[in-house]
Amino acid sequence: TLPESLGEVPDGAIIQQYQPEQDLSTLMEIYNQFNANQTGTIARTAEYWDNQPKWREYEPSLFWVARRDGAIVAYLKASQWDIGEFGYLPDAVGTMMGLFRHFFQKAKTEGANEIGGPGLSTGRKMFEALGCAVRRRESNHAMIRITNLESLLGKIAPLLEARLKASDFSGWDGWVRIRYEADERVLRIKDGKVTISQRNESPDIDLTVS
């Protein structure tokens, strides 16, 4: 839910509509950096960006880039008044928030007081900092298949560490084995850090009752 007052886009930020011919290479760099530690994202080629899949449709008029000192540092694209995706460089948080303000102002001008967006924790923190009331709703029909367990665990390790730090088990040390049909890995938890190995240091003992 959008706040009554949104503030102004920061000085020095220039917001323009996305121009594929001149902006694509920079957008690909931002996307790759922003999603390096996200799970479920797709390695996109230039052709992928050009031929946006129908299930990721967007409105060209709602696809913006934000420039700072002449260079693109953030982007946002939407369909109706729902944010499809966004991304920004590590030092461009303020510019990204300015781009959100720009989008919110456009939405309010059209009479929209509520918008939807992806459930990234970074986005939620920004929305709340801008004065939005945020509700989380899970509605996803995607089917996910693990193709590389070690890679997946490596990408979610920072999130696991953050959750561990905020839990009642922040000081716990030990091992946790994660197994599924095709593979298994062991997580070593020590001093709040999560590392990945193929086997536990302790032996496994399998018992049967036959």
PDB file of C-alpha atoms in Angstrom:
ATOM      1  CA  THR A   1       0.000   0.000   0.000  1.00  0.00           C
ATOM      2  CA  LEU A   2       1.481   3.315  -1.078  1.00  0.00           C
ATOM      3  CA  PRO A   3       2.062   6.081   1.483  1.00  0.00           C
ATOM      4  CA  GLU A   4       0.417   9.495   1.343  1.00  0.00           C
ATOM      5  CA  SER A   5       3.717  11.251   0.649  1.00  0.00           C
ATOM      6  CA  LEU A   6       6.519   9.811  -1.465  1.00  0.00           C
ATOM      7  CA  GLY A   7       9.221  12.466  -1.446  1.00  0.00           C
ATOM      8  CA  GLU A   8      11.322  13.442  -4.422  1.00  0.00           C
ATOM      9  CA  VAL A   9      13.644  11.537  -6.710  1.00  0.00           C
ATOM     10  CA  PRO A  10      17.198  12.298  -5.494  1.00  0.00           C
ATOM     11  CA  ASP A  11      19.216  14.994  -7.215  1.00  0.00           C
ATOM     12  CA  GLY A  12      21.603  13.594  -9.786  1.00  0.00           C
ATOM     13  CA  ALA A  13      19.347  10.676 -10.745  1.00  0.00           C
ATOM     14  CA  ILE A  14      18.003  10.760 -14.290  1.00  0.00           C
ATOM     15  CA  ILE A  15      15.152   8.359 -15.067  1.00  0.00           C
ATOM     16  CA  GLN A  16      14.471   7.372 -18.666  1.00  0.00           C
ATOM     17  CA  GLN A  17      12.531   4.724 -20.521  1.00  0.00           C
ATOM     18  CA  TYR A  18      14.551   1.657 -21.418  1.00  0.00           C
ATOM     19  CA  GLN A  19      16.091   1.702 -24.899  1.00  0.00           C
ATOM     20  CA  PRO A  20      17.210  -1.840 -25.882  1.00  0.00           C
ATOM     21  CA  GLU A  21      19.645  -0.708 -28.574  1.00  0.00           C
ATOM     22  CA  GLN A  22      21.752   1.373 -26.197  1.00  0.00           C
ATOM     23  CA  ASP A  23      20.928   0.033 -22.707  1.00  0.00           C
ATOM     24  CA  LEU A  24      20.938  -3.752 -23.050  1.00  0.00           C
ATOM     25  CA  SER A  25      24.610  -4.524 -22.373  1.00  0.00           C
ATOM     26  CA  THR A  26      24.629  -2.455 -19.177  1.00  0.00           C
ATOM     27  CA  LEU A  27      21.340  -3.976 -18.040  1.00  0.00           C
ATOM     28  CA  MET A  28      22.770  -7.463 -18.479  1.00  0.00           C
ATOM     29  CA  GLU A  29      25.737  -6.540 -16.269  1.00  0.00           C
ATOM     30  CA  ILE A  30      23.437  -5.158 -13.562  1.00  0.00           C
ATOM     31  CA  TYR A  31      21.190  -8.211 -13.727  1.00  0.00           C
ATOM     32  CA  ASN A  32      24.132 -10.608 -13.394  1.00  0.00           C
ATOM     33  CA  GLN A  33      25.610  -8.732 -10.426  1.00  0.00           C
ATOM     34  CA  PHE A  34      22.300  -8.224  -8.623  1.00  0.00           C
ATOM     35  CA  ASN A  35      21.279 -11.873  -8.980  1.00  0.00           C
ATOM     36  CA  ALA A  36      24.650 -13.508  -8.307  1.00  0.00           C
ATOM     37  CA  ASN A  37      23.457 -14.758  -4.900  1.00  0.00           C
ATOM     38  CA  GLN A  38      19.742 -15.083  -5.653  1.00  0.00           C
ATOM     39  CA  THR A  39      18.132 -18.471  -6.184  1.00  0.00           C
ATOM     40  CA  GLY A  40      15.720 -19.301  -8.984  1.00  0.00           C
ATOM     41  CA  THR A  41      17.059 -16.674 -11.376  1.00  0.00           C
ATOM     42  CA  ILE A  42      17.876 -17.417 -15.006  1.00  0.00           C
ATOM     43  CA  ALA A  43      21.179 -16.968 -16.846  1.00  0.00           C
ATOM     44  CA  ARG A  44      19.980 -14.621 -19.582  1.00  0.00           C
ATOM     45  CA  THR A  45      21.456 -14.138 -23.005  1.00  0.00           C
ATOM     46  CA  ALA A  46      20.949 -11.022 -25.102  1.00  0.00           C
ATOM     47  CA  GLU A  47      18.431 -13.013 -27.169  1.00  0.00           C
ATOM     48  CA  TYR A  48      16.471 -13.796 -24.021  1.00  0.00           C
ATOM     49  CA  TRP A  49      16.192 -10.085 -23.218  1.00  0.00           C
ATOM     50  CA  ASP A  50      15.153  -9.286 -26.804  1.00  0.00           C
ATOM     51  CA  ASN A  51      12.519 -12.019 -26.947  1.00  0.00           C
ATOM     52  CA  GLN A  52      11.082 -11.620 -23.447  1.00  0.00           C
ATOM     53  CA  PRO A  53       9.042 -14.795 -22.773  1.00  0.00           C
ATOM     54  CA  LYS A  54       5.299 -14.300 -22.796  1.00  0.00           C
ATOM     55  CA  TRP A  55       5.091 -15.317 -19.153  1.00  0.00           C
ATOM     56  CA  ARG A  56       7.360 -12.359 -18.320  1.00  0.00           C
ATOM     57  CA  GLU A  57       5.439  -9.753 -20.274  1.00  0.00           C
ATOM     58  CA  TYR A  58       5.930  -6.110 -19.431  1.00  0.00           C
ATOM     59  CA  GLU A  59       4.714  -2.768 -20.705  1.00  0.00           C
ATOM     60  CA  PRO A  60       7.417  -0.819 -22.569  1.00  0.00           C
ATOM     61  CA  SER A  61       6.112   2.417 -21.055  1.00  0.00           C
ATOM     62  CA  LEU A  62       6.728   0.943 -17.569  1.00  0.00           C
ATOM     63  CA  PHE A  63      10.325  -0.126 -18.140  1.00  0.00           C
ATOM     64  CA  TRP A  64      12.764   2.461 -16.820  1.00  0.00           C
ATOM     65  CA  VAL A  65      16.484   2.827 -16.226  1.00  0.00           C
ATOM     66  CA  ALA A  66      18.052   5.233 -13.743  1.00  0.00           C
ATOM     67  CA  ARG A  67      21.303   6.986 -14.592  1.00  0.00           C
ATOM     68  CA  ARG A  68      23.811   8.511 -12.217  1.00  0.00           C
ATOM     69  CA  ASP A  69      26.728  10.504 -13.584  1.00  0.00           C
ATOM     70  CA  GLY A  70      25.641   9.414 -17.060  1.00  0.00           C
ATOM     71  CA  ALA A  71      25.792   5.661 -16.365  1.00  0.00           C
ATOM     72  CA  ILE A  72      22.886   3.270 -15.792  1.00  0.00           C
ATOM     73  CA  VAL A  73      22.965   1.961 -12.215  1.00  0.00           C
ATOM     74  CA  ALA A  74      19.403   0.638 -11.715  1.00  0.00           C
ATOM     75  CA  TYR A  75      16.341  -0.527 -13.619  1.00  0.00           C
ATOM     76  CA  LEU A  76      12.695  -1.397 -13.007  1.00  0.00           C
ATOM     77  CA  LYS A  77      10.057  -2.958 -15.213  1.00  0.00           C
ATOM     78  CA  ALA A  78       6.385  -3.529 -14.516  1.00  0.00           C
ATOM     79  CA  SER A  79       3.106  -4.768 -15.914  1.00  0.00           C
ATOM     80  CA  GLN A  80       0.031  -2.750 -14.984  1.00  0.00           C
ATOM     81  CA  TRP A  81       1.033  -1.564 -11.495  1.00  0.00           C
ATOM     82  CA  ASP A  82       2.865  -4.706 -10.466  1.00  0.00           C
ATOM     83  CA  ILE A  83       6.653  -4.658 -10.401  1.00  0.00           C
ATOM     84  CA  GLY A  84       7.952  -7.535 -12.513  1.00  0.00           C
ATOM     85  CA  GLU A  85      11.598  -7.135 -11.564  1.00  0.00           C
ATOM     86  CA  PHE A  86      14.233  -4.626 -10.603  1.00  0.00           C
ATOM     87  CA  GLY A  87      17.988  -4.523 -10.144  1.00  0.00           C
ATOM     88  CA  TYR A  88      20.735  -2.121  -9.144  1.00  0.00           C
ATOM     89  CA  LEU A  89      24.473  -1.924  -8.583  1.00  0.00           C
ATOM     90  CA  PRO A  90      25.769  -2.385  -5.017  1.00  0.00           C
ATOM     91  CA  ASP A  91      26.457   1.338  -4.515  1.00  0.00           C
ATOM     92  CA  ALA A  92      23.163   2.511  -6.045  1.00  0.00           C
ATOM     93  CA  VAL A  93      20.626   1.816  -3.289  1.00  0.00           C
ATOM     94  CA  GLY A  94      19.607   5.485  -3.093  1.00  0.00           C
ATOM     95  CA  THR A  95      19.112   5.691  -6.848  1.00  0.00           C
ATOM     96  CA  MET A  96      17.008   2.501  -6.799  1.00  0.00           C
ATOM     97  CA  MET A  97      14.798   3.991  -4.096  1.00  0.00           C
ATOM     98  CA  GLY A  98      14.435   7.077  -6.262  1.00  0.00           C
ATOM     99  CA  LEU A  99      13.318   4.880  -9.146  1.00  0.00           C
ATOM    100  CA  PHE A 100      10.743   3.242  -6.867  1.00  0.00           C
ATOM    101  CA  ARG A 101       9.482   6.738  -5.939  1.00  0.00           C
ATOM    102  CA  HIS A 102       9.136   7.558  -9.627  1.00  0.00           C
ATOM    103  CA  PHE A 103       7.120   4.383 -10.217  1.00  0.00           C
ATOM    104  CA  PHE A 104       4.920   4.964  -7.157  1.00  0.00           C
ATOM    105  CA  GLN A 105       4.192   8.521  -8.250  1.00  0.00           C
ATOM    106  CA  LYS A 106       3.114   7.284 -11.689  1.00  0.00           C
ATOM    107  CA  ALA A 107       0.866   4.681 -10.057  1.00  0.00           C
ATOM    108  CA  LYS A 108      -0.786   7.216  -7.740  1.00  0.00           C
ATOM    109  CA  THR A 109      -1.369   9.563 -10.676  1.00  0.00           C
ATOM    110  CA  GLU A 110      -3.354   6.759 -12.316  1.00  0.00           C
ATOM    111  CA  GLY A 111      -5.355   6.137  -9.145  1.00  0.00           C
ATOM    112  CA  ALA A 112      -3.496   3.039  -7.954  1.00  0.00           C
ATOM    113  CA  ASN A 113      -2.893   2.892  -4.206  1.00  0.00           C
ATOM    114  CA  GLU A 114      -1.606  -0.666  -4.053  1.00  0.00           C
ATOM    115  CA  ILE A 115       1.128  -2.285  -6.109  1.00  0.00           C
ATOM    116  CA  GLY A 116       2.550  -5.798  -6.269  1.00  0.00           C
ATOM    117  CA  GLY A 117       6.163  -6.838  -6.429  1.00  0.00           C
ATOM    118  CA  PRO A 118       8.621  -9.712  -6.100  1.00  0.00           C
ATOM    119  CA  GLY A 119       9.177 -11.040  -2.600  1.00  0.00           C
ATOM    120  CA  LEU A 120      12.850 -10.140  -2.285  1.00  0.00           C
ATOM    121  CA  SER A 121      13.866  -9.121   1.221  1.00  0.00           C
ATOM    122  CA  THR A 122      15.883  -6.216  -0.197  1.00  0.00           C
ATOM    123  CA  GLY A 123      12.789  -4.868  -1.942  1.00  0.00           C
ATOM    124  CA  ARG A 124      10.648  -5.162   1.179  1.00  0.00           C
ATOM    125  CA  LYS A 125      13.158  -3.180   3.242  1.00  0.00           C
ATOM    126  CA  MET A 126      13.181  -0.433   0.621  1.00  0.00           C
ATOM    127  CA  PHE A 127       9.380  -0.329   0.335  1.00  0.00           C
ATOM    128  CA  GLU A 128       9.042  -0.039   4.112  1.00  0.00           C
ATOM    129  CA  ALA A 129      11.730   2.681   4.236  1.00  0.00           C
ATOM    130  CA  LEU A 130       9.664   4.618   1.669  1.00  0.00           C
ATOM    131  CA  GLY A 131       6.607   4.410   3.947  1.00  0.00           C
ATOM    132  CA  CYS A 132       4.720   1.570   2.229  1.00  0.00           C
ATOM    133  CA  ALA A 133       2.678  -0.926   4.221  1.00  0.00           C
ATOM    134  CA  VAL A 134       3.835  -4.352   3.028  1.00  0.00           C
ATOM    135  CA  ARG A 135       1.886  -7.608   3.078  1.00  0.00           C
ATOM    136  CA  ARG A 136       3.510 -10.843   1.964  1.00  0.00           C
ATOM    137  CA  ARG A 137       1.382 -13.264  -0.017  1.00  0.00           C
ATOM    138  CA  GLU A 138       2.671 -16.473  -1.556  1.00  0.00           C
ATOM    139  CA  SER A 139       1.161 -17.200  -4.958  1.00  0.00           C
ATOM    140  CA  ASN A 140       3.441 -19.034  -7.335  1.00  0.00           C
ATOM    141  CA  HIS A 141       2.703 -21.765  -9.859  1.00  0.00           C
ATOM    142  CA  ALA A 142       6.297 -22.299 -10.944  1.00  0.00           C
ATOM    143  CA  MET A 143       7.820 -25.783 -10.846  1.00  0.00           C
ATOM    144  CA  ILE A 144      11.377 -25.912  -9.527  1.00  0.00           C
ATOM    145  CA  ARG A 145      13.924 -28.664 -10.100  1.00  0.00           C
ATOM    146  CA  ILE A 146      17.311 -28.871  -8.380  1.00  0.00           C
ATOM    147  CA  THR A 147      20.022 -29.490 -10.974  1.00  0.00           C
ATOM    148  CA  ASN A 148      23.087 -28.733  -8.830  1.00  0.00           C
ATOM    149  CA  LEU A 149      22.609 -29.078  -5.073  1.00  0.00           C
ATOM    150  CA  GLU A 150      26.018 -27.721  -4.118  1.00  0.00           C
ATOM    151  CA  SER A 151      25.543 -24.631  -6.268  1.00  0.00           C
ATOM    152  CA  LEU A 152      22.084 -24.051  -4.804  1.00  0.00           C
ATOM    153  CA  LEU A 153      23.319 -24.358  -1.212  1.00  0.00           C
ATOM    154  CA  GLY A 154      26.240 -22.040  -1.960  1.00  0.00           C
ATOM    155  CA  LYS A 155      23.863 -19.374  -3.204  1.00  0.00           C
ATOM    156  CA  ILE A 156      21.504 -19.589  -0.242  1.00  0.00           C
ATOM    157  CA  ALA A 157      24.288 -19.800   2.368  1.00  0.00           C
ATOM    158  CA  PRO A 158      24.220 -16.013   3.051  1.00  0.00           C
ATOM    159  CA  LEU A 159      20.455 -16.197   3.641  1.00  0.00           C
ATOM    160  CA  LEU A 160      20.868 -19.220   5.914  1.00  0.00           C
ATOM    161  CA  GLU A 161      23.525 -17.352   7.913  1.00  0.00           C
ATOM    162  CA  ALA A 162      21.254 -14.313   8.272  1.00  0.00           C
ATOM    163  CA  ARG A 163      18.384 -16.488   9.503  1.00  0.00           C
ATOM    164  CA  LEU A 164      20.707 -18.340  11.876  1.00  0.00           C
ATOM    165  CA  LYS A 165      21.946 -15.059  13.341  1.00  0.00           C
ATOM    166  CA  ALA A 166      18.371 -13.920  14.001  1.00  0.00           C
ATOM    167  CA  SER A 167      17.317 -17.240  15.561  1.00  0.00           C
ATOM    168  CA  ASP A 168      17.647 -18.826  19.016  1.00  0.00           C
ATOM    169  CA  PHE A 169      20.403 -21.068  17.597  1.00  0.00           C
ATOM    170  CA  SER A 170      22.875 -18.327  16.649  1.00  0.00           C
ATOM    171  CA  GLY A 171      25.613 -19.914  18.786  1.00  0.00           C
ATOM    172  CA  TRP A 172      25.047 -23.509  17.668  1.00  0.00           C
ATOM    173  CA  ASP A 173      27.862 -25.489  16.076  1.00  0.00           C
ATOM    174  CA  GLY A 174      27.269 -28.745  14.245  1.00  0.00           C
ATOM    175  CA  TRP A 175      26.481 -30.570  11.038  1.00  0.00           C
ATOM    176  CA  VAL A 176      23.277 -30.854   9.028  1.00  0.00           C
ATOM    177  CA  ARG A 177      22.921 -33.270   6.149  1.00  0.00           C
ATOM    178  CA  ILE A 178      20.559 -32.345   3.290  1.00  0.00           C
ATOM    179  CA  ARG A 179      19.623 -35.200   0.997  1.00  0.00           C
ATOM    180  CA  TYR A 180      17.301 -35.633  -1.963  1.00  0.00           C
ATOM    181  CA  GLU A 181      16.869 -38.268  -4.635  1.00  0.00           C
ATOM    182  CA  ALA A 182      19.840 -37.287  -6.784  1.00  0.00           C
ATOM    183  CA  ASP A 183      22.437 -35.914  -4.367  1.00  0.00           C
ATOM    184  CA  GLU A 184      23.348 -34.976  -0.826  1.00  0.00           C
ATOM    185  CA  ARG A 185      25.546 -32.424   0.914  1.00  0.00           C
ATOM    186  CA  VAL A 186      26.470 -31.610   4.491  1.00  0.00           C
ATOM    187  CA  LEU A 187      26.275 -28.113   5.940  1.00  0.00           C
ATOM    188  CA  ARG A 188      28.905 -27.259   8.548  1.00  0.00           C
ATOM    189  CA  ILE A 189      27.671 -24.594  10.936  1.00  0.00           C
ATOM    190  CA  LYS A 190      30.373 -22.939  13.028  1.00  0.00           C
ATOM    191  CA  ASP A 191      30.682 -19.414  14.451  1.00  0.00           C
ATOM    192  CA  GLY A 192      27.586 -18.365  12.517  1.00  0.00           C
ATOM    193  CA  LYS A 193      29.060 -19.401   9.178  1.00  0.00           C
ATOM    194  CA  VAL A 194      27.672 -22.053   6.830  1.00  0.00           C
ATOM    195  CA  THR A 195      30.062 -24.059   4.679  1.00  0.00           C
ATOM    196  CA  ILE A 196      29.310 -26.999   2.394  1.00  0.00           C
ATOM    197  CA  SER A 197      31.006 -30.376   2.152  1.00  0.00           C
ATOM    198  CA  GLN A 198      30.161 -33.694   0.551  1.00  0.00           C
ATOM    199  CA  ARG A 199      30.316 -35.769   3.726  1.00  0.00           C
ATOM    200  CA  ASN A 200      30.196 -35.401   7.478  1.00  0.00           C
ATOM    201  CA  GLU A 201      33.442 -35.859   9.374  1.00  0.00           C
ATOM    202  CA  SER A 202      31.676 -38.433  11.527  1.00  0.00           C
ATOM    203  CA  PRO A 203      30.883 -41.896  10.120  1.00  0.00           C
ATOM    204  CA  ASP A 204      27.368 -42.728   9.027  1.00  0.00           C
ATOM    205  CA  ILE A 205      25.792 -45.838  10.502  1.00  0.00           C
ATOM    206  CA  ASP A 206      22.752 -47.314   8.809  1.00  0.00           C
ATOM    207  CA  LEU A 207      20.744 -49.803  10.841  1.00  0.00           C
ATOM    208  CA  THR A 208      18.087 -52.255   9.711  1.00  0.00           C
ATOM    209  CA  VAL A 209      15.674 -54.305  11.747  1.00  0.00           C
ATOM    210  CA  SER A 210      15.843 -57.419   9.554  1.00  0.00           C
TER     211      SER A 210
END
